[in-house]
Amino acid sequence: MENKKTLIIVSVLLVVLIGGASFLYAKLGDNKKPDNLLIQNGANNTSDNATATPEVSTNDTENNSNESTTAPGTSSESNNSSSDGSGTGTGNNSGDTTTDENAPFMAPDFTVYDRDGNTVRLSDFRGKPVVLNFWASWCGPCKREMPDFEEVYNEYKEDIHFVMVNLTDGAQETMKTATTFLDGSGYTFPVYYDKDTDAAYTYQVYGIPVTYFINAEGHLIAQGSSALDAETIKRGIEMILE
């Protein structure tokens, strides 16, 4: 009888513990925000939904979220470390002691290709805000965010340039695999192909998806790592439309 009573008590305690653990896990899941936007230097947005990180580098695209995929054939070393003060590089001129640390970074330029093989530079889009996204058809998180990008593109395409850069390394991703995926999915946003890996090296892209929000003057304002939903993409767009 005593053993039966002890067994009942232990069973009740186990049920309470398991229930409490499940409730706590659910609450933590509700609070998880893997798609937070990181505000770059010089951004003056104070949105409660964005994480202010004044020390974030424009080239620091290392993804700390499990919702990213490592990009093959890319490197953590950038080939665009210009410090000549032209505004296209990411480093400060060591001889310039008057640099404003709060000034926004210029988005480094790069060259990619459209579907017809024509060269396109990021700087060609200057004058309108730009949403710059790096993706590949083999990347699960990239494919999950595509419907949201399509939705937002159709809403903002008159006011925003969408530059969806495919990491076309020629091995794991080719023009054929990328275009086959796009044609089969029916997406209409503009896609450009990084066949020379110029864009990937310039932005040190070794985890995808990653998205940059650039204002009309060419300043990097915010960065979103991992798969973004439509609400987060719109929040980034609000930052660059101001």
PDB file of C-alpha atoms in Angstrom:
ATOM      1  CA  MET A   1       0.000   0.000   0.000  1.00  0.00           C
ATOM      2  CA  GLU A   2       2.821   2.342   0.940  1.00  0.00           C
ATOM      3  CA  ASN A   3       4.654   1.567  -2.316  1.00  0.00           C
ATOM      4  CA  LYS A   4       1.506   2.256  -4.331  1.00  0.00           C
ATOM      5  CA  LYS A   5       1.053   5.604  -2.607  1.00  0.00           C
ATOM      6  CA  THR A   6       4.685   6.533  -3.305  1.00  0.00           C
ATOM      7  CA  LEU A   7       4.290   5.553  -6.948  1.00  0.00           C
ATOM      8  CA  ILE A   8       1.212   7.779  -7.315  1.00  0.00           C
ATOM      9  CA  ILE A   9       3.047  10.753  -5.789  1.00  0.00           C
ATOM     10  CA  VAL A  10       6.048  10.249  -8.075  1.00  0.00           C
ATOM     11  CA  SER A  11       3.764   9.984 -11.112  1.00  0.00           C
ATOM     12  CA  VAL A  12       1.981  13.212 -10.218  1.00  0.00           C
ATOM     13  CA  LEU A  13       5.308  15.015  -9.771  1.00  0.00           C
ATOM     14  CA  LEU A  14       6.526  13.758 -13.147  1.00  0.00           C
ATOM     15  CA  VAL A  15       3.355  14.997 -14.846  1.00  0.00           C
ATOM     16  CA  VAL A  16       3.753  18.426 -13.223  1.00  0.00           C
ATOM     17  CA  LEU A  17       7.428  18.629 -14.196  1.00  0.00           C
ATOM     18  CA  ILE A  18       6.785  17.581 -17.802  1.00  0.00           C
ATOM     19  CA  GLY A  19       3.878  20.011 -18.105  1.00  0.00           C
ATOM     20  CA  GLY A  20       5.922  22.866 -16.698  1.00  0.00           C
ATOM     21  CA  ALA A  21       8.831  22.114 -19.006  1.00  0.00           C
ATOM     22  CA  SER A  22       6.510  22.035 -22.036  1.00  0.00           C
ATOM     23  CA  PHE A  23       4.945  25.361 -21.061  1.00  0.00           C
ATOM     24  CA  LEU A  24       8.368  26.985 -20.573  1.00  0.00           C
ATOM     25  CA  TYR A  25       9.626  25.662 -23.936  1.00  0.00           C
ATOM     26  CA  ALA A  26       6.545  27.022 -25.679  1.00  0.00           C
ATOM     27  CA  LYS A  27       6.997  30.453 -24.135  1.00  0.00           C
ATOM     28  CA  LEU A  28      10.657  30.534 -25.098  1.00  0.00           C
ATOM     29  CA  GLY A  29       9.708  29.577 -28.639  1.00  0.00           C
ATOM     30  CA  ASP A  30       7.213  32.424 -28.795  1.00  0.00           C
ATOM     31  CA  ASN A  31       9.907  34.896 -27.783  1.00  0.00           C
ATOM     32  CA  LYS A  32      12.533  33.611 -30.197  1.00  0.00           C
ATOM     33  CA  LYS A  33      13.293  36.067 -33.012  1.00  0.00           C
ATOM     34  CA  PRO A  34      15.806  34.465 -35.397  1.00  0.00           C
ATOM     35  CA  ASP A  35      15.176  37.107 -38.021  1.00  0.00           C
ATOM     36  CA  ASN A  36      16.148  40.239 -36.065  1.00  0.00           C
ATOM     37  CA  LEU A  37      17.567  43.105 -38.076  1.00  0.00           C
ATOM     38  CA  LEU A  38      20.950  44.468 -37.119  1.00  0.00           C
ATOM     39  CA  ILE A  39      21.191  48.223 -37.484  1.00  0.00           C
ATOM     40  CA  GLN A  40      24.436  49.357 -39.063  1.00  0.00           C
ATOM     41  CA  ASN A  41      26.603  52.284 -37.973  1.00  0.00           C
ATOM     42  CA  GLY A  42      24.950  55.607 -38.603  1.00  0.00           C
ATOM     43  CA  ALA A  43      21.404  54.268 -38.691  1.00  0.00           C
ATOM     44  CA  ASN A  44      19.045  56.398 -36.675  1.00  0.00           C
ATOM     45  CA  ASN A  45      16.187  53.920 -36.475  1.00  0.00           C
ATOM     46  CA  THR A  46      15.037  53.177 -32.946  1.00  0.00           C
ATOM     47  CA  SER A  47      12.440  50.531 -33.673  1.00  0.00           C
ATOM     48  CA  ASP A  48      11.713  48.308 -30.691  1.00  0.00           C
ATOM     49  CA  ASN A  49      11.687  45.336 -33.036  1.00  0.00           C
ATOM     50  CA  ALA A  50      15.232  45.915 -34.297  1.00  0.00           C
ATOM     51  CA  THR A  51      18.381  45.169 -32.352  1.00  0.00           C
ATOM     52  CA  ALA A  52      20.620  48.220 -32.208  1.00  0.00           C
ATOM     53  CA  THR A  53      24.217  47.173 -32.760  1.00  0.00           C
ATOM     54  CA  PRO A  54      26.375  50.237 -33.491  1.00  0.00           C
ATOM     55  CA  GLU A  55      29.539  48.136 -33.614  1.00  0.00           C
ATOM     56  CA  VAL A  56      28.341  45.760 -36.346  1.00  0.00           C
ATOM     57  CA  SER A  57      30.674  45.779 -39.358  1.00  0.00           C
ATOM     58  CA  THR A  58      29.187  46.079 -42.830  1.00  0.00           C
ATOM     59  CA  ASN A  59      31.138  43.006 -43.861  1.00  0.00           C
ATOM     60  CA  ASP A  60      30.333  40.897 -40.816  1.00  0.00           C
ATOM     61  CA  THR A  61      27.830  38.442 -42.259  1.00  0.00           C
ATOM     62  CA  GLU A  62      28.645  35.529 -39.968  1.00  0.00           C
ATOM     63  CA  ASN A  63      25.319  33.958 -39.108  1.00  0.00           C
ATOM     64  CA  ASN A  64      24.745  32.883 -35.522  1.00  0.00           C
ATOM     65  CA  SER A  65      21.354  31.383 -36.287  1.00  0.00           C
ATOM     66  CA  ASN A  66      20.581  27.742 -37.081  1.00  0.00           C
ATOM     67  CA  GLU A  67      18.444  29.027 -39.942  1.00  0.00           C
ATOM     68  CA  SER A  68      21.413  29.596 -42.233  1.00  0.00           C
ATOM     69  CA  THR A  69      23.428  27.415 -44.585  1.00  0.00           C
ATOM     70  CA  THR A  70      27.155  27.639 -45.196  1.00  0.00           C
ATOM     71  CA  ALA A  71      27.887  28.685 -48.742  1.00  0.00           C
ATOM     72  CA  PRO A  72      30.487  26.544 -50.573  1.00  0.00           C
ATOM     73  CA  GLY A  73      33.352  28.132 -52.469  1.00  0.00           C
ATOM     74  CA  THR A  74      33.282  31.315 -50.406  1.00  0.00           C
ATOM     75  CA  SER A  75      35.791  32.778 -48.011  1.00  0.00           C
ATOM     76  CA  SER A  76      35.794  34.839 -44.845  1.00  0.00           C
ATOM     77  CA  GLU A  77      38.407  37.111 -46.434  1.00  0.00           C
ATOM     78  CA  SER A  78      37.104  40.024 -48.460  1.00  0.00           C
ATOM     79  CA  ASN A  79      38.780  41.205 -51.644  1.00  0.00           C
ATOM     80  CA  ASN A  80      37.276  44.647 -51.206  1.00  0.00           C
ATOM     81  CA  SER A  81      39.173  46.146 -48.290  1.00  0.00           C
ATOM     82  CA  SER A  82      39.830  49.496 -49.910  1.00  0.00           C
ATOM     83  CA  SER A  83      40.894  52.217 -47.520  1.00  0.00           C
ATOM     84  CA  ASP A  84      41.413  55.001 -50.047  1.00  0.00           C
ATOM     85  CA  GLY A  85      38.502  57.008 -48.672  1.00  0.00           C
ATOM     86  CA  SER A  86      36.453  56.521 -51.815  1.00  0.00           C
ATOM     87  CA  GLY A  87      33.505  55.224 -49.829  1.00  0.00           C
ATOM     88  CA  THR A  88      33.319  51.869 -51.587  1.00  0.00           C
ATOM     89  CA  GLY A  89      35.624  50.016 -49.245  1.00  0.00           C
ATOM     90  CA  THR A  90      34.851  48.789 -45.761  1.00  0.00           C
ATOM     91  CA  GLY A  91      37.971  49.889 -43.924  1.00  0.00           C
ATOM     92  CA  ASN A  92      38.773  53.324 -42.564  1.00  0.00           C
ATOM     93  CA  ASN A  93      41.852  55.185 -43.764  1.00  0.00           C
ATOM     94  CA  SER A  94      44.347  54.763 -40.949  1.00  0.00           C
ATOM     95  CA  GLY A  95      45.732  58.226 -41.654  1.00  0.00           C
ATOM     96  CA  ASP A  96      42.368  59.936 -41.370  1.00  0.00           C
ATOM     97  CA  THR A  97      41.796  61.106 -37.818  1.00  0.00           C
ATOM     98  CA  THR A  98      38.607  63.014 -38.634  1.00  0.00           C
ATOM     99  CA  THR A  99      36.427  60.039 -39.619  1.00  0.00           C
ATOM    100  CA  ASP A 100      32.932  60.242 -38.167  1.00  0.00           C
ATOM    101  CA  GLU A 101      32.396  56.897 -36.444  1.00  0.00           C
ATOM    102  CA  ASN A 102      28.633  57.433 -36.553  1.00  0.00           C
ATOM    103  CA  ALA A 103      28.550  57.980 -40.317  1.00  0.00           C
ATOM    104  CA  PRO A 104      26.741  55.219 -42.247  1.00  0.00           C
ATOM    105  CA  PHE A 105      28.846  52.804 -44.297  1.00  0.00           C
ATOM    106  CA  MET A 106      28.732  52.897 -48.061  1.00  0.00           C
ATOM    107  CA  ALA A 107      27.618  49.596 -49.557  1.00  0.00           C
ATOM    108  CA  PRO A 108      30.663  48.047 -51.297  1.00  0.00           C
ATOM    109  CA  ASP A 109      30.184  47.717 -55.046  1.00  0.00           C
ATOM    110  CA  PHE A 110      30.363  44.456 -56.994  1.00  0.00           C
ATOM    111  CA  THR A 111      29.607  43.026 -60.420  1.00  0.00           C
ATOM    112  CA  VAL A 112      27.093  40.253 -61.160  1.00  0.00           C
ATOM    113  CA  TYR A 113      25.224  39.099 -64.284  1.00  0.00           C
ATOM    114  CA  ASP A 114      21.596  39.046 -65.349  1.00  0.00           C
ATOM    115  CA  ARG A 115      20.017  36.021 -67.023  1.00  0.00           C
ATOM    116  CA  ASP A 116      21.111  37.267 -70.463  1.00  0.00           C
ATOM    117  CA  GLY A 117      24.744  37.536 -69.386  1.00  0.00           C
ATOM    118  CA  ASN A 118      24.858  41.323 -69.134  1.00  0.00           C
ATOM    119  CA  THR A 119      27.044  42.747 -66.373  1.00  0.00           C
ATOM    120  CA  VAL A 120      25.268  44.584 -63.580  1.00  0.00           C
ATOM    121  CA  ARG A 121      26.864  46.557 -60.758  1.00  0.00           C
ATOM    122  CA  LEU A 122      25.276  47.294 -57.413  1.00  0.00           C
ATOM    123  CA  SER A 123      26.036  50.979 -57.969  1.00  0.00           C
ATOM    124  CA  ASP A 124      23.757  50.899 -61.053  1.00  0.00           C
ATOM    125  CA  PHE A 125      20.814  50.913 -58.658  1.00  0.00           C
ATOM    126  CA  ARG A 126      21.845  54.109 -56.843  1.00  0.00           C
ATOM    127  CA  GLY A 127      18.975  56.574 -56.514  1.00  0.00           C
ATOM    128  CA  LYS A 128      16.472  54.123 -55.058  1.00  0.00           C
ATOM    129  CA  PRO A 129      16.712  52.011 -51.897  1.00  0.00           C
ATOM    130  CA  VAL A 130      17.970  48.468 -52.447  1.00  0.00           C
ATOM    131  CA  VAL A 131      17.115  45.154 -50.809  1.00  0.00           C
ATOM    132  CA  LEU A 132      20.152  42.942 -51.424  1.00  0.00           C
ATOM    133  CA  ASN A 133      19.693  39.227 -50.780  1.00  0.00           C
ATOM    134  CA  PHE A 134      22.164  36.334 -51.161  1.00  0.00           C
ATOM    135  CA  TRP A 135      20.690  32.904 -51.838  1.00  0.00           C
ATOM    136  CA  ALA A 136      21.101  29.522 -53.577  1.00  0.00           C
ATOM    137  CA  SER A 137      18.600  26.932 -54.752  1.00  0.00           C
ATOM    138  CA  TRP A 138      20.177  24.192 -52.582  1.00  0.00           C
ATOM    139  CA  CYS A 139      19.671  26.306 -49.439  1.00  0.00           C
ATOM    140  CA  GLY A 140      16.588  25.279 -47.449  1.00  0.00           C
ATOM    141  CA  PRO A 141      16.215  28.518 -45.439  1.00  0.00           C
ATOM    142  CA  CYS A 142      16.639  30.508 -48.676  1.00  0.00           C
ATOM    143  CA  LYS A 143      13.751  28.679 -50.294  1.00  0.00           C
ATOM    144  CA  ARG A 144      11.581  29.154 -47.196  1.00  0.00           C
ATOM    145  CA  GLU A 145      11.890  32.940 -47.353  1.00  0.00           C
ATOM    146  CA  MET A 146      11.334  33.214 -51.118  1.00  0.00           C
ATOM    147  CA  PRO A 147       7.508  33.433 -50.955  1.00  0.00           C
ATOM    148  CA  ASP A 148       7.819  36.310 -48.490  1.00  0.00           C
ATOM    149  CA  PHE A 149      10.280  38.127 -50.755  1.00  0.00           C
ATOM    150  CA  GLU A 150       7.908  37.614 -53.685  1.00  0.00           C
ATOM    151  CA  GLU A 151       5.039  39.056 -51.658  1.00  0.00           C
ATOM    152  CA  VAL A 152       7.016  42.111 -50.546  1.00  0.00           C
ATOM    153  CA  TYR A 153       8.525  42.602 -54.017  1.00  0.00           C
ATOM    154  CA  ASN A 154       5.071  42.834 -55.581  1.00  0.00           C
ATOM    155  CA  GLU A 155       4.113  45.428 -52.971  1.00  0.00           C
ATOM    156  CA  TYR A 156       7.241  47.614 -53.115  1.00  0.00           C
ATOM    157  CA  LYS A 157       8.737  47.025 -56.582  1.00  0.00           C
ATOM    158  CA  GLU A 158       7.931  50.578 -57.734  1.00  0.00           C
ATOM    159  CA  ASP A 159       9.869  52.125 -54.842  1.00  0.00           C
ATOM    160  CA  ILE A 160      12.597  49.575 -54.093  1.00  0.00           C
ATOM    161  CA  HIS A 161      15.227  47.783 -56.165  1.00  0.00           C
ATOM    162  CA  PHE A 162      15.326  44.097 -55.253  1.00  0.00           C
ATOM    163  CA  VAL A 163      18.730  42.586 -56.024  1.00  0.00           C
ATOM    164  CA  MET A 164      18.474  38.842 -55.411  1.00  0.00           C
ATOM    165  CA  VAL A 165      22.019  37.526 -55.888  1.00  0.00           C
ATOM    166  CA  ASN A 166      22.401  33.830 -56.605  1.00  0.00           C
ATOM    167  CA  LEU A 167      25.683  32.275 -55.459  1.00  0.00           C
ATOM    168  CA  THR A 168      26.479  30.721 -58.826  1.00  0.00           C
ATOM    169  CA  ASP A 169      29.761  28.986 -57.978  1.00  0.00           C
ATOM    170  CA  GLY A 170      29.590  26.697 -61.023  1.00  0.00           C
ATOM    171  CA  ALA A 171      29.762  23.547 -58.902  1.00  0.00           C
ATOM    172  CA  GLN A 172      26.997  23.166 -56.343  1.00  0.00           C
ATOM    173  CA  GLU A 173      25.023  25.954 -57.989  1.00  0.00           C
ATOM    174  CA  THR A 174      24.954  26.670 -61.722  1.00  0.00           C
ATOM    175  CA  MET A 175      22.909  28.964 -63.940  1.00  0.00           C
ATOM    176  CA  LYS A 176      20.891  25.921 -64.978  1.00  0.00           C
ATOM    177  CA  THR A 177      20.029  24.733 -61.465  1.00  0.00           C
ATOM    178  CA  ALA A 178      19.180  28.268 -60.358  1.00  0.00           C
ATOM    179  CA  THR A 179      17.000  29.145 -63.358  1.00  0.00           C
ATOM    180  CA  THR A 180      15.268  25.739 -63.250  1.00  0.00           C
ATOM    181  CA  PHE A 181      14.334  26.374 -59.628  1.00  0.00           C
ATOM    182  CA  LEU A 182      13.105  29.903 -60.384  1.00  0.00           C
ATOM    183  CA  ASP A 183      11.101  28.877 -63.439  1.00  0.00           C
ATOM    184  CA  GLY A 184       9.488  26.035 -61.535  1.00  0.00           C
ATOM    185  CA  SER A 185       8.573  28.287 -58.607  1.00  0.00           C
ATOM    186  CA  GLY A 186       7.152  31.185 -60.614  1.00  0.00           C
ATOM    187  CA  TYR A 187       9.016  33.941 -58.772  1.00  0.00           C
ATOM    188  CA  THR A 188       9.115  37.289 -60.541  1.00  0.00           C
ATOM    189  CA  PHE A 189      11.642  39.293 -58.503  1.00  0.00           C
ATOM    190  CA  PRO A 190      14.897  40.217 -60.307  1.00  0.00           C
ATOM    191  CA  VAL A 191      17.714  37.682 -59.938  1.00  0.00           C
ATOM    192  CA  TYR A 192      21.405  38.220 -60.662  1.00  0.00           C
ATOM    193  CA  TYR A 193      24.128  35.599 -60.868  1.00  0.00           C
ATOM    194  CA  ASP A 194      27.418  35.862 -58.985  1.00  0.00           C
ATOM    195  CA  LYS A 195      29.393  33.770 -61.484  1.00  0.00           C
ATOM    196  CA  ASP A 196      32.728  35.384 -60.554  1.00  0.00           C
ATOM    197  CA  THR A 197      31.966  35.224 -56.783  1.00  0.00           C
ATOM    198  CA  ASP A 198      32.690  38.970 -56.717  1.00  0.00           C
ATOM    199  CA  ALA A 199      29.621  39.779 -54.625  1.00  0.00           C
ATOM    200  CA  ALA A 200      30.152  36.851 -52.246  1.00  0.00           C
ATOM    201  CA  TYR A 201      33.779  37.776 -51.550  1.00  0.00           C
ATOM    202  CA  THR A 202      33.034  41.487 -51.282  1.00  0.00           C
ATOM    203  CA  TYR A 203      30.397  40.873 -48.606  1.00  0.00           C
ATOM    204  CA  GLN A 204      32.170  37.877 -47.029  1.00  0.00           C
ATOM    205  CA  VAL A 205      29.132  35.700 -47.591  1.00  0.00           C
ATOM    206  CA  TYR A 206      29.758  32.294 -46.075  1.00  0.00           C
ATOM    207  CA  GLY A 207      26.347  31.770 -44.492  1.00  0.00           C
ATOM    208  CA  ILE A 208      23.076  32.167 -46.385  1.00  0.00           C
ATOM    209  CA  PRO A 209      20.486  33.518 -46.594  1.00  0.00           C
ATOM    210  CA  VAL A 210      21.622  37.012 -45.659  1.00  0.00           C
ATOM    211  CA  THR A 211      19.932  40.275 -46.609  1.00  0.00           C
ATOM    212  CA  TYR A 212      21.167  43.868 -46.652  1.00  0.00           C
ATOM    213  CA  PHE A 213      19.015  46.989 -46.655  1.00  0.00           C
ATOM    214  CA  ILE A 214      20.638  49.916 -48.478  1.00  0.00           C
ATOM    215  CA  ASN A 215      19.208  53.424 -48.727  1.00  0.00           C
ATOM    216  CA  ALA A 216      18.957  55.540 -51.892  1.00  0.00           C
ATOM    217  CA  GLU A 217      22.339  57.165 -51.218  1.00  0.00           C
ATOM    218  CA  GLY A 218      24.033  53.758 -51.117  1.00  0.00           C
ATOM    219  CA  HIS A 219      24.468  53.503 -47.333  1.00  0.00           C
ATOM    220  CA  LEU A 220      24.176  50.159 -45.576  1.00  0.00           C
ATOM    221  CA  ILE A 221      21.436  50.633 -43.009  1.00  0.00           C
ATOM    222  CA  ALA A 222      20.507  47.162 -41.784  1.00  0.00           C
ATOM    223  CA  GLN A 223      21.340  43.495 -42.164  1.00  0.00           C
ATOM    224  CA  GLY A 224      19.085  40.482 -41.684  1.00  0.00           C
ATOM    225  CA  SER A 225      20.582  37.043 -41.202  1.00  0.00           C
ATOM    226  CA  SER A 226      18.700  33.763 -41.600  1.00  0.00           C
ATOM    227  CA  ALA A 227      15.340  33.309 -43.304  1.00  0.00           C
ATOM    228  CA  LEU A 228      13.267  36.494 -43.024  1.00  0.00           C
ATOM    229  CA  ASP A 229       9.499  36.697 -43.000  1.00  0.00           C
ATOM    230  CA  ALA A 230       7.488  39.367 -44.798  1.00  0.00           C
ATOM    231  CA  GLU A 231       7.036  41.450 -41.639  1.00  0.00           C
ATOM    232  CA  THR A 232      10.783  41.635 -41.038  1.00  0.00           C
ATOM    233  CA  ILE A 233      11.552  42.460 -44.675  1.00  0.00           C
ATOM    234  CA  LYS A 234       9.041  45.311 -44.509  1.00  0.00           C
ATOM    235  CA  ARG A 235      10.629  46.554 -41.297  1.00  0.00           C
ATOM    236  CA  GLY A 236      13.975  46.720 -43.068  1.00  0.00           C
ATOM    237  CA  ILE A 237      12.377  48.533 -45.987  1.00  0.00           C
ATOM    238  CA  GLU A 238      10.869  51.116 -43.627  1.00  0.00           C
ATOM    239  CA  MET A 239      14.410  51.869 -42.406  1.00  0.00           C
ATOM    240  CA  ILE A 240      15.680  52.653 -45.901  1.00  0.00           C
ATOM    241  CA  LEU A 241      12.608  54.564 -47.067  1.00  0.00           C
ATOM    242  CA  GLU A 242      12.960  57.148 -44.293  1.00  0.00           C
TER     243      GLU A 242
END
